Coordinates of C-alpha atoms in Angstrom, one line a residue:
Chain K
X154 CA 88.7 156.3 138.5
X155 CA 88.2 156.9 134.7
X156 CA 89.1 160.5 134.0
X157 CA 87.0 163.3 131.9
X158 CA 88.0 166.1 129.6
X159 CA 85.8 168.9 129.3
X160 CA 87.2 171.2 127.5
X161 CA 85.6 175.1 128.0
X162 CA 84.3 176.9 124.7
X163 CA 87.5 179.5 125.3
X164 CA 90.0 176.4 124.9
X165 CA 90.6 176.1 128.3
X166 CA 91.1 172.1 129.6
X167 CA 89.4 170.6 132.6
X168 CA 90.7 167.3 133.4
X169 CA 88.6 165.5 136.0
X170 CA 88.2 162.7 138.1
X171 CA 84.7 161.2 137.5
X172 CA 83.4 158.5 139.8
X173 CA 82.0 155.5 137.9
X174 CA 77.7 155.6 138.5
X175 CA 77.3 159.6 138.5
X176 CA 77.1 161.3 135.9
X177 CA 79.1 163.3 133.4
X178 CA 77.3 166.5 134.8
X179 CA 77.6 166.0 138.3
X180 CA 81.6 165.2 138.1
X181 CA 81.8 168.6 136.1
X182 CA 80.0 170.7 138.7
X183 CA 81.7 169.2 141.5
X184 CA 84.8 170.3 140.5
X185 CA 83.2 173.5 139.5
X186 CA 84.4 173.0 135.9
X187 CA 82.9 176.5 134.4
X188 CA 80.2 176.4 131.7
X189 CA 77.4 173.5 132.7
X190 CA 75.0 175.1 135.0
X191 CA 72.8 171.9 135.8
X192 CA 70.5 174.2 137.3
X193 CA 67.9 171.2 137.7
X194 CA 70.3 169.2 139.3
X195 CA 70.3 166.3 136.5
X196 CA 66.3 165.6 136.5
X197 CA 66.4 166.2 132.6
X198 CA 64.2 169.5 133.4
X199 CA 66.3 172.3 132.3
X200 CA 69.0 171.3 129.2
X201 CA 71.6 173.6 130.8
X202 CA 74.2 170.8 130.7
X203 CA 74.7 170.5 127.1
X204 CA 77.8 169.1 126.2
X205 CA 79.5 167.9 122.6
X206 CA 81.2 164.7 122.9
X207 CA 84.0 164.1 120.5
X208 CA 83.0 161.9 118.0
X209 CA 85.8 159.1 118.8
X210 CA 83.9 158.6 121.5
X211 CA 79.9 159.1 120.8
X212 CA 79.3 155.0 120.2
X213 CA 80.6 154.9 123.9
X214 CA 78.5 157.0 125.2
X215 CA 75.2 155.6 124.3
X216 CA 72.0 156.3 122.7
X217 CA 69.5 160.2 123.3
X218 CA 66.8 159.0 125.0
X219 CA 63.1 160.8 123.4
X220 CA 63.5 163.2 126.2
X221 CA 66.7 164.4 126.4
X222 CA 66.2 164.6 122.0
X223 CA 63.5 167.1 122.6
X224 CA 65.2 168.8 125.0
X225 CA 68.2 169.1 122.4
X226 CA 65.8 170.5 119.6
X227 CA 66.0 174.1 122.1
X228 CA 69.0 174.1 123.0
X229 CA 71.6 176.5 121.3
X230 CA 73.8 175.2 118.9
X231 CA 73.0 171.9 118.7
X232 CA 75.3 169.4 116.9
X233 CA 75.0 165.8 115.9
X234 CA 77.1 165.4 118.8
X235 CA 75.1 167.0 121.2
X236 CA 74.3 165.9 124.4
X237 CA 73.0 166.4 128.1
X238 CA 75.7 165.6 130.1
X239 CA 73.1 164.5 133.0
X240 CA 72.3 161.8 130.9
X241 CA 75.2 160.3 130.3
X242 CA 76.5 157.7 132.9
X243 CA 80.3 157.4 134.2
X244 CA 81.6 153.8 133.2
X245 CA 85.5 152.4 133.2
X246 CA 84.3 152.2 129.0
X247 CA 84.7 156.4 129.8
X248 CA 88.1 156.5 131.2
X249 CA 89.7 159.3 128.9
X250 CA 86.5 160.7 127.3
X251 CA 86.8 164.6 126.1
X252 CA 83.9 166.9 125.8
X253 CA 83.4 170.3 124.9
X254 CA 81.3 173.0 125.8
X255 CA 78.7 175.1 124.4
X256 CA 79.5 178.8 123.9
X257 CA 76.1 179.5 126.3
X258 CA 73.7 177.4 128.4
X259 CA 70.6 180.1 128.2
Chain I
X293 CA 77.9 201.7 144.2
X294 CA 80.7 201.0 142.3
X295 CA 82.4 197.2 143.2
X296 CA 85.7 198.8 144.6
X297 CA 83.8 199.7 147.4
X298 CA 82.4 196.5 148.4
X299 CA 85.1 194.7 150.5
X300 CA 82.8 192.2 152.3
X301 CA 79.7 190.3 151.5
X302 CA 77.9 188.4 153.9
X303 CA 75.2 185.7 153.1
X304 CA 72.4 184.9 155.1
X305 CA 70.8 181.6 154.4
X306 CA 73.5 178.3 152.4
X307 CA 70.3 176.7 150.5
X308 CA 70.5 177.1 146.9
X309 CA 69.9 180.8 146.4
X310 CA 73.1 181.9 149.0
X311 CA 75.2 179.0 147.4
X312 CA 74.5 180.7 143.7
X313 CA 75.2 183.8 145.5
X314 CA 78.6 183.1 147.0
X315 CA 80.1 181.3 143.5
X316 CA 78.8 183.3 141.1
X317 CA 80.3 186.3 143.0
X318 CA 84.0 184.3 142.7
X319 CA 83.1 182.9 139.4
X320 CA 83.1 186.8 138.7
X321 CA 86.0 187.8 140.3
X322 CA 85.2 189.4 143.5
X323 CA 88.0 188.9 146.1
X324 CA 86.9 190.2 149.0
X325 CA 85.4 188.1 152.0
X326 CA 82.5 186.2 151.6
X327 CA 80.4 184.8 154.7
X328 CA 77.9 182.5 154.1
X329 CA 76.2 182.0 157.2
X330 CA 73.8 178.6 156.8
X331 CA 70.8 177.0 159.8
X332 CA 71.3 174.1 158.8
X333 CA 74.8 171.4 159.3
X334 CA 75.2 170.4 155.2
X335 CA 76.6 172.6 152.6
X336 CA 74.2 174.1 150.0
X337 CA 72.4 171.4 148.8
X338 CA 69.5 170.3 146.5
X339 CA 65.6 170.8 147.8
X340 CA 64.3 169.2 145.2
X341 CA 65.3 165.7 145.1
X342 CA 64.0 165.2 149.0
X343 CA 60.6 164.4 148.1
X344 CA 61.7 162.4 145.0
X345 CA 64.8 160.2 144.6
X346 CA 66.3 160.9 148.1
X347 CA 63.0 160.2 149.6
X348 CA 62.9 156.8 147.4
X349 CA 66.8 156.4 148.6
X350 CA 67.9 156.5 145.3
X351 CA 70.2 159.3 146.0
X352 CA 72.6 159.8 149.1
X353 CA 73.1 163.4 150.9
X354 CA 76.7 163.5 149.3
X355 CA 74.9 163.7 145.9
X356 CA 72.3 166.2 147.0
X357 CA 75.3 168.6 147.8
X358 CA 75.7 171.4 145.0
X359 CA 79.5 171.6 145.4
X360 CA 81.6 169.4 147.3
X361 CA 82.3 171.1 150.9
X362 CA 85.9 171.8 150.9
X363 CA 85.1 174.2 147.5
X364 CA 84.5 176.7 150.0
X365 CA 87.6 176.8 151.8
X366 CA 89.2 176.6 148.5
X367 CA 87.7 179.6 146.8
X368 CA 88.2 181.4 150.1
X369 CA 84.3 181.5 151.2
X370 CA 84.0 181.2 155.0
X371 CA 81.3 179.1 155.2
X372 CA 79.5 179.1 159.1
X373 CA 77.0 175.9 159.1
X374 CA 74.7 175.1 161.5
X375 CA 74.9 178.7 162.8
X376 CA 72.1 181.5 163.0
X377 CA 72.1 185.1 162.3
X378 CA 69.9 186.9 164.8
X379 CA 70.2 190.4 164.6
X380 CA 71.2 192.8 161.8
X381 CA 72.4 196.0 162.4
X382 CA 71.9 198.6 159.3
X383 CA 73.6 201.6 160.5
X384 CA 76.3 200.0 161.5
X385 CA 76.1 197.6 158.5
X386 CA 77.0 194.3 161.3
X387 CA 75.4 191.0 161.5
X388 CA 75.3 189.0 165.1
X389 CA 75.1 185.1 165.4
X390 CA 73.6 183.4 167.8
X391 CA 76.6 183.2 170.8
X392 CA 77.2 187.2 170.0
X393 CA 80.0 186.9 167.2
X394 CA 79.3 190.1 165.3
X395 CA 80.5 190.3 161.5
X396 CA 81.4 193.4 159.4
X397 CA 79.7 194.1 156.2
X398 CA 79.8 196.2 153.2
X399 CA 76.8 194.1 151.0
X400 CA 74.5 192.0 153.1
X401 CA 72.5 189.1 151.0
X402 CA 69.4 187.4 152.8
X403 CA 69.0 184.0 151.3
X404 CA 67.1 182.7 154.6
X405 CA 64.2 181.0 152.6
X406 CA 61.0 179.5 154.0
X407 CA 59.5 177.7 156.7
X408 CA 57.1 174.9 156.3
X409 CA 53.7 175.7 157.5
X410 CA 53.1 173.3 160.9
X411 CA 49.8 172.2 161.2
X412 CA 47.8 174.1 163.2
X413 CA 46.1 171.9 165.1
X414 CA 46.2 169.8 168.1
X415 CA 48.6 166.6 168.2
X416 CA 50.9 168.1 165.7
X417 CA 53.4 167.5 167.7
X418 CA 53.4 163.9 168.2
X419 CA 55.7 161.4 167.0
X420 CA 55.2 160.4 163.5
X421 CA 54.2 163.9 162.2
X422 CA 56.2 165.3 159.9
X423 CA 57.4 168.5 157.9
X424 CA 58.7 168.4 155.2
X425 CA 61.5 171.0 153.9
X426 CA 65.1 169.8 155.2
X427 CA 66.8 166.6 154.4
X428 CA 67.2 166.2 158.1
X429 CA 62.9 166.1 157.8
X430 CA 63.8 163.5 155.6
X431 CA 65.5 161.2 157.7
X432 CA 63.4 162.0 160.4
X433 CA 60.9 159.8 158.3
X434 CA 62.5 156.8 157.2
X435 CA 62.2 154.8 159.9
X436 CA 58.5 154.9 159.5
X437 CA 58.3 155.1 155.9
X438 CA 57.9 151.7 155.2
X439 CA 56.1 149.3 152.8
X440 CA 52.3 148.8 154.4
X441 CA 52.6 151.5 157.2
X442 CA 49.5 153.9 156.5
X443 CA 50.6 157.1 155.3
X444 CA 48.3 160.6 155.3
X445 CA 49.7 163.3 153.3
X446 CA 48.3 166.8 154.0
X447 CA 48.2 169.1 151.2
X448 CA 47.7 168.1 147.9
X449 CA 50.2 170.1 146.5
X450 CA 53.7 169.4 144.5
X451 CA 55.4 168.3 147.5
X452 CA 52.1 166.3 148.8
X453 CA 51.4 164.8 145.2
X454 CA 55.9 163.4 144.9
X455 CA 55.8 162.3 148.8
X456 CA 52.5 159.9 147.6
X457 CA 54.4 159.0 144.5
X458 CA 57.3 157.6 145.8
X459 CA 55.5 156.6 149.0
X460 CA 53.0 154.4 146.4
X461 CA 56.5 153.1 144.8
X462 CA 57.3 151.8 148.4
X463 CA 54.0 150.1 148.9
X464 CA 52.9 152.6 151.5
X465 CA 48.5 153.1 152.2
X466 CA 48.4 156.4 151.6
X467 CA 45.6 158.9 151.4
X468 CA 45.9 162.6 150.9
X469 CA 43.8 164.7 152.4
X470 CA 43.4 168.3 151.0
X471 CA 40.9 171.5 152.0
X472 CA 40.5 172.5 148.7
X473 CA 37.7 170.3 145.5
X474 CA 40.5 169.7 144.0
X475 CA 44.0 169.0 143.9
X476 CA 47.2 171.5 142.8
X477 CA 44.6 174.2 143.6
X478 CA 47.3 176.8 143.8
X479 CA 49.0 176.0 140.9
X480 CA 47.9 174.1 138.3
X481 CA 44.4 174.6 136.2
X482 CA 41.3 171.8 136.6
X483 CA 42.8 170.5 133.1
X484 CA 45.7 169.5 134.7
X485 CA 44.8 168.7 138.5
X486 CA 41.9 166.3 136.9
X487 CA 44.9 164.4 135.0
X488 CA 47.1 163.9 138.2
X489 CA 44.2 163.1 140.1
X490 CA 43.2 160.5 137.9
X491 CA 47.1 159.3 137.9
X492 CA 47.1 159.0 141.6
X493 CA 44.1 157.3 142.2
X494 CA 44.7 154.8 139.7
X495 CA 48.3 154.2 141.7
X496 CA 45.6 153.8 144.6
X497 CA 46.3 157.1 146.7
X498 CA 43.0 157.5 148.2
X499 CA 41.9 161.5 148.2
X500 CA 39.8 163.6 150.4
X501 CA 39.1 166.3 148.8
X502 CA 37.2 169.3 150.4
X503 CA 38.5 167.8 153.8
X504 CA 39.1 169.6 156.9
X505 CA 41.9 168.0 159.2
X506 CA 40.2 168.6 163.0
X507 CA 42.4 166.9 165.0
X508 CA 45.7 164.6 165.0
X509 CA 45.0 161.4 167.2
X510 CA 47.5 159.7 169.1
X511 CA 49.1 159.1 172.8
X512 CA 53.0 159.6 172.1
X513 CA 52.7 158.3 168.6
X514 CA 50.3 159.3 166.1
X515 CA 47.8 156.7 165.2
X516 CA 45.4 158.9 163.0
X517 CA 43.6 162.2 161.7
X518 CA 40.1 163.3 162.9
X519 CA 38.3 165.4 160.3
X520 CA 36.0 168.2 161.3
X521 CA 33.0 165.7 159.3
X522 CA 33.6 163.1 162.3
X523 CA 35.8 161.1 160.4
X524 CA 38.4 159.5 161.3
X525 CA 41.6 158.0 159.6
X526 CA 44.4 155.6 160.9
X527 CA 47.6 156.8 159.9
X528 CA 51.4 155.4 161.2
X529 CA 52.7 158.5 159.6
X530 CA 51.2 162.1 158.5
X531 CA 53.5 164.5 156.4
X532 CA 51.9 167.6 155.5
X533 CA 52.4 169.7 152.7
X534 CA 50.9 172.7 153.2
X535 CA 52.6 175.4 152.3
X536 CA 56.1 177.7 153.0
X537 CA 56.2 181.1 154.8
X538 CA 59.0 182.8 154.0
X539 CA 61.6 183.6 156.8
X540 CA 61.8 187.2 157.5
X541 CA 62.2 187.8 160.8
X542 CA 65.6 189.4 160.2
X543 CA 64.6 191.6 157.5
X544 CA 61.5 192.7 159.6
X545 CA 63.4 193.7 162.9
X546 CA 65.8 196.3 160.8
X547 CA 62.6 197.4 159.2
X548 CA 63.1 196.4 155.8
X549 CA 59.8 196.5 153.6
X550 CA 58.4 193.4 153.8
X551 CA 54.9 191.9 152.7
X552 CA 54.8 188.1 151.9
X553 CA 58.3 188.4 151.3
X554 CA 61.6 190.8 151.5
X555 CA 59.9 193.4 148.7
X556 CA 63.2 193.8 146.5
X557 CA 63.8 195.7 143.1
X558 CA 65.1 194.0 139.6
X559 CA 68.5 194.1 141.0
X560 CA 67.3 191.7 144.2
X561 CA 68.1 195.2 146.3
X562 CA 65.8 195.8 149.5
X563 CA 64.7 199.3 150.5
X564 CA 67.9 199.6 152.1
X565 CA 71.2 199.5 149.1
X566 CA 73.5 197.7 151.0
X567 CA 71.1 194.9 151.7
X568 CA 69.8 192.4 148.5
X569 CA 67.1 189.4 149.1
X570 CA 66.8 186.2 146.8
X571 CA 65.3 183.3 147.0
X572 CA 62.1 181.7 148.5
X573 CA 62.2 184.6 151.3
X574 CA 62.4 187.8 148.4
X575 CA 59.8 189.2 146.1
X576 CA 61.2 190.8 143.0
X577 CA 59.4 192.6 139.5
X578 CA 59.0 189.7 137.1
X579 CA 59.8 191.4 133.9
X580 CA 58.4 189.2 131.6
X581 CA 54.6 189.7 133.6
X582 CA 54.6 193.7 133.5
X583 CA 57.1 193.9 136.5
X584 CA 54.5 192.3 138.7
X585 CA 56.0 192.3 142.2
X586 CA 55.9 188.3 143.2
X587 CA 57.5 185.5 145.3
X588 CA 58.5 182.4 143.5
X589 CA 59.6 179.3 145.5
X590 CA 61.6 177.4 143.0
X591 CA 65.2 176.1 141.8
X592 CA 64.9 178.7 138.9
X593 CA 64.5 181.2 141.5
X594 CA 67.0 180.7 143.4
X595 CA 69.6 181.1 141.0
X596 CA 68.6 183.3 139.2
X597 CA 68.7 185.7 142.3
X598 CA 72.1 184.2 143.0
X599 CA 73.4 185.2 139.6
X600 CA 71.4 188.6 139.3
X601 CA 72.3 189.6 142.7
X602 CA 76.6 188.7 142.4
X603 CA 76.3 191.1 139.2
X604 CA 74.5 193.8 141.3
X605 CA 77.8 193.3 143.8
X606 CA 79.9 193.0 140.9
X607 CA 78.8 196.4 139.0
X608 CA 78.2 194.3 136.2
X609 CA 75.6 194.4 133.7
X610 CA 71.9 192.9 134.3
X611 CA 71.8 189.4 134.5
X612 CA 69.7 188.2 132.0
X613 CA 66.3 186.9 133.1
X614 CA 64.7 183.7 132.3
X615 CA 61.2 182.7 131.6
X616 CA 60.1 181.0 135.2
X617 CA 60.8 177.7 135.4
X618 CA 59.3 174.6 137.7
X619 CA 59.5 171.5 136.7
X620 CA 58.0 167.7 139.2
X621 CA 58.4 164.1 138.9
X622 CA 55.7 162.2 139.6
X623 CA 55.6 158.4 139.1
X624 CA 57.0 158.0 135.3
X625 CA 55.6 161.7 134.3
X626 CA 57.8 164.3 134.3
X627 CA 55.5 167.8 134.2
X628 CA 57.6 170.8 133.3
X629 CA 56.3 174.5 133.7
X630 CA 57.1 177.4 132.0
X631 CA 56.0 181.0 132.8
X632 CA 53.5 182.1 135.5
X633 CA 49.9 180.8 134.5
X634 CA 47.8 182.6 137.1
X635 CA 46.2 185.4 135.0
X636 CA 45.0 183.0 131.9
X637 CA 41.9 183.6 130.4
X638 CA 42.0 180.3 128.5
X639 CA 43.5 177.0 128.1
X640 CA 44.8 175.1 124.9
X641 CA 45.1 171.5 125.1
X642 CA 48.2 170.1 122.4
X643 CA 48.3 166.1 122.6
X644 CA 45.6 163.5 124.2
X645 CA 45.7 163.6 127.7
X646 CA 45.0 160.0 127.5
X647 CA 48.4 159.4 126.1
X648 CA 50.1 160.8 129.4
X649 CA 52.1 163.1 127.4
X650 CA 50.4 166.4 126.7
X651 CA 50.8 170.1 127.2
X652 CA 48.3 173.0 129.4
X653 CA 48.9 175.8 126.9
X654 CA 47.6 179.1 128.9
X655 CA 46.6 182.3 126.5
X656 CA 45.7 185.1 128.3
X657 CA 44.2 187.1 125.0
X658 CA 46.2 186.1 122.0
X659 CA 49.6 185.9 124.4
X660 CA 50.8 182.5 125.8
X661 CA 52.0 183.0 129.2
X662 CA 52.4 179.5 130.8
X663 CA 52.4 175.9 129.7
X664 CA 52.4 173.2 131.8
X665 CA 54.1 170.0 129.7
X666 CA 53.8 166.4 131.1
X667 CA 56.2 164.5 129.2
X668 CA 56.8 167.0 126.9
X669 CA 59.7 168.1 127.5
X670 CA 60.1 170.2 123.6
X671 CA 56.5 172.1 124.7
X672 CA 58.1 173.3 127.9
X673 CA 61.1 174.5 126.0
X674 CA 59.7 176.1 123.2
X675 CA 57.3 178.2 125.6
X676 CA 60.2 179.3 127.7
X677 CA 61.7 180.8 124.3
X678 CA 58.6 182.3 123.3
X679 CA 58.2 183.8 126.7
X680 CA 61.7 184.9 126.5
X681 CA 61.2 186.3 122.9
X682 CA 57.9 187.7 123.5
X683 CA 56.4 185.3 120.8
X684 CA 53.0 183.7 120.7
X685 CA 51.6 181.2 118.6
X686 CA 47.6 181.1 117.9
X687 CA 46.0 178.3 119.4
X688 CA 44.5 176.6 116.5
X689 CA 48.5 176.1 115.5
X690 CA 48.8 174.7 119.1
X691 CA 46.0 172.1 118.7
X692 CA 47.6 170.6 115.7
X693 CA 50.0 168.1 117.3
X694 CA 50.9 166.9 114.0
X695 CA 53.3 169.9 113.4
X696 CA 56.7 169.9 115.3
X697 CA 56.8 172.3 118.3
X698 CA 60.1 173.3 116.9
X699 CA 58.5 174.0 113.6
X700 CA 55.8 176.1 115.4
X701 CA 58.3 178.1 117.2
X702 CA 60.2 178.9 114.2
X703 CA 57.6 180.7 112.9
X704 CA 56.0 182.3 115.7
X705 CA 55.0 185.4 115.7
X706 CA 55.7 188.8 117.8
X707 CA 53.3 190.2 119.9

């Protein structure tokens, strides 16, 4: 099973287990990884599952989709490497990705 | 109160809400006992998706759950499914399950929720009629939900309008019948109930509006709805949507203050200290509305009062509130709501509705308290901002869809 960093905005590592067709969000809140509410539950309603994605690995993790760009433009600070987590897919391609947390969802 | 006092919190209630409750209180570093007593069998788990992707079988109970189940027994929460709390003692601050088990406590949370309104009327009980609140409703109508098999929704509301989308997706016959002109009635303005109407009839739902269910037809099965008019519609399958009452039996039988909800203060506290309320069953001051006293039955809700009420038990500072949130999927529209629209005095229309992506600005004065944003996701984000910043923008700026939302919020100003 490919395994994700996330890495907490204090430093702190969360090394995970993700199971390939959920999502990067979902494998973060099951193992209660701190720091991504999800509070919609993944239906791209609520952008409180912003992530960064370390740039080694942004061409792996595919392309914003229109929604989840607008969503972005509120969210707090955003980065070219910004991303909601609920819209990124687990794949094998994923097996060592590292993310990091925002300082705040809200 | 200080926290050193609170050894033992129990939780009535494991849907969202009491799930919020019982994490955000470890997430904060309580280490007393937690109970968290919940009706139905599943851990906490996500309403939202039934009448959307899990309805559709997209999505599988183990994917609804919030937090796998054996997070409980590892952050120490005893968690007591398919159990019911009947009986509250204040004075002696004890709950009592059903089977007479009685539990200590020093902060008591009611998280009970709602029930689904049943029909009242005759043949509601026949097989083939349907609530819909649980996911064990859910299953209860997959056997009949199938492609062809006539479907009559009752209530045109949020729940109604997804259970005819994905129904529609299946290749159900459905029709929706509703009492009031006009769908969303209750929570959406004519602007936006015209445009799902519209959307659903041209994904042939067929609507009676205005109609009056008189009688549900049927032997042991159902095999159709009467309507006080004389008509009368076949159906394999009726769901109705019409409404939640929230569950306050407990809270009413200690003679907590109660009316259309557990009445609760900023904190989520009852009229008695030791007892809070959150959730679809509490009513709470909604600071950004002039502390209006008022239920809200959403996701936003619910964890809000999980996170608001684990502070209060915490001694730690306010949670911060948000702006109201709602959000429904619907087909390929995505309509997300921010704020509470129901004391609008006007309506600002940004986009063409003919493009399926627009957004229901409502002013009341110069003051934007709502929006509702159909595929418009930045429009529903910068209102919850403005809301939360008690910002406006005028309406003419609104209109012109040719400036970034972004932009517009930028340079809002205060009110």
């Amino acid at each position: 099973m490919p395994k994700i960093t996330y890495i907490e905005h204090s430093g702190k590592e969360h090394v995970v287990d993700a199971p390939v067709g959920q999502t990067v969000m979902e494998a973060a809140v099951k193992h209660a990884v701190p720091g991504i509410d999800a509070d919609c539950g993944g239906a791209c309603a609520c952008a409180t599952c912003h992530i960064y994605v370390e740039p080694d690995w942004l061409s792996k993790t595919g392309e914003q989709s229109g929604m989840e760009q607008s969503m972005l433009d509120f969210a707090n600070e955003v980065q070219d490497n910004s991303r909601l987590s609920c819209q990124i897919k687990v794949t094998e391609a994923l097996d060592g990705l590292v993310v990091r947390l925002p300082k705040s969802q809200h | 109160m200080s926290a050193g006092e609170i050894r033992r919190v129990i939780i009535i209630g494991a849907g969202q809400a009491g799930g919020e409750a019982a994490q955000r209180l470890r997430q904060g570093g309580f280490t007393g006992d937690i109970t968290l007593i919940g009706e139905e069998p599943s851990a906490p788990y996500q309403r939202p998706p039934l009448s959307k992707k899990y309805l559709a079988g997209e999505l599988s109970m183990d994917r609804l759950l919030l937090r796998p189940p054996t997070v409980y027994t590892e952050e120490g929460v005893a968690f007591l499914s398919s159990v019911r709390a009947v009986w509250i003692d204040r004075a002696s601050q004890r709950v009592r399950l059903e089977g007479g088990r009685e539990i200590p406590y020093d902060a008591l949370v009611l998280a009970t929720g709602a029930r689904p309104r049943k029909l009242p009327l005759a043949g509601a009980d026949l097989d083939g009629v349907h609530l819909f609140r649980t996911a064990a409703d859910v299953d209860a109508i997959r056997p009949r939900f199938n492609a062809g098999a006539k479907l009559i929704v009752v209530g045109a509301g949020y729940i109604g309008l997804e259970v005819a989308a994905v129904a529609r997706q299946h290749g159900l016959d459905v029709t929706v019948i509703e009492t009031a002109v006009r769908p969303l009635a209750r929570v959406t303005s004519p602007e936006v109930a015209g445009f799902f109407l519209d959307e659903h009839t041209r994904q042939g739902v067929r609507f009676v509006l205005g109609g009056q269910p008189a009688v549900i037809k049927g032997q042991a099965e159902v095999t159709g709805v009467a309507l006080t008019d004389g008509t009368e519609l076949p159906a394999d399958l009726v769901i109705s949507g019409i409404g939640i009452t929230p569950e306050t039996t407990l809270a009413q039988q200690c003679n907590l203050a109660v009316d259309n909800g557990v009445t609760t203060d900023k904190h989520c506290r009852t009229s008695d200290p030791n007892i809070f309320a959150i959730g679809d069953c509490a009513r709470r001051p909604m600071s950004y509305y002039g502390d209006r006293v008022q239920r809200l039955e959403s996701v936003h809700n619910a964890v809000e009062g999980g996170r608001i009420v684990a502070n209060a038990i915490l001694g730690k500072e306010a949670y911060a509130e948000e702006t109201p949130w709602f959000w429904s999927d619907q087909y390929d529209l995505k309509l997300q709501i921010a704020g509470l629209f129901q004391d609008y005095d006007h309506v600002v229309l940004r986009g063409a509705i003919a493009d399926r992506a627009f957004a229901a600005f409502y002013y009341k004065g110069d003051q934007i308290i709502a929006v509702d944003a159909i595929n418009k996701p930045g429009e529903f984000l910068g209102v919850k901002t403005l809301i939360q910043r008690k910002l406006t923008i005028a309406p003419a700026d609104i209109e012109d869809a040719s400036r970034p939302m972004k932009e517009l919020v930028a340079a809002a100003r205060p009110l």
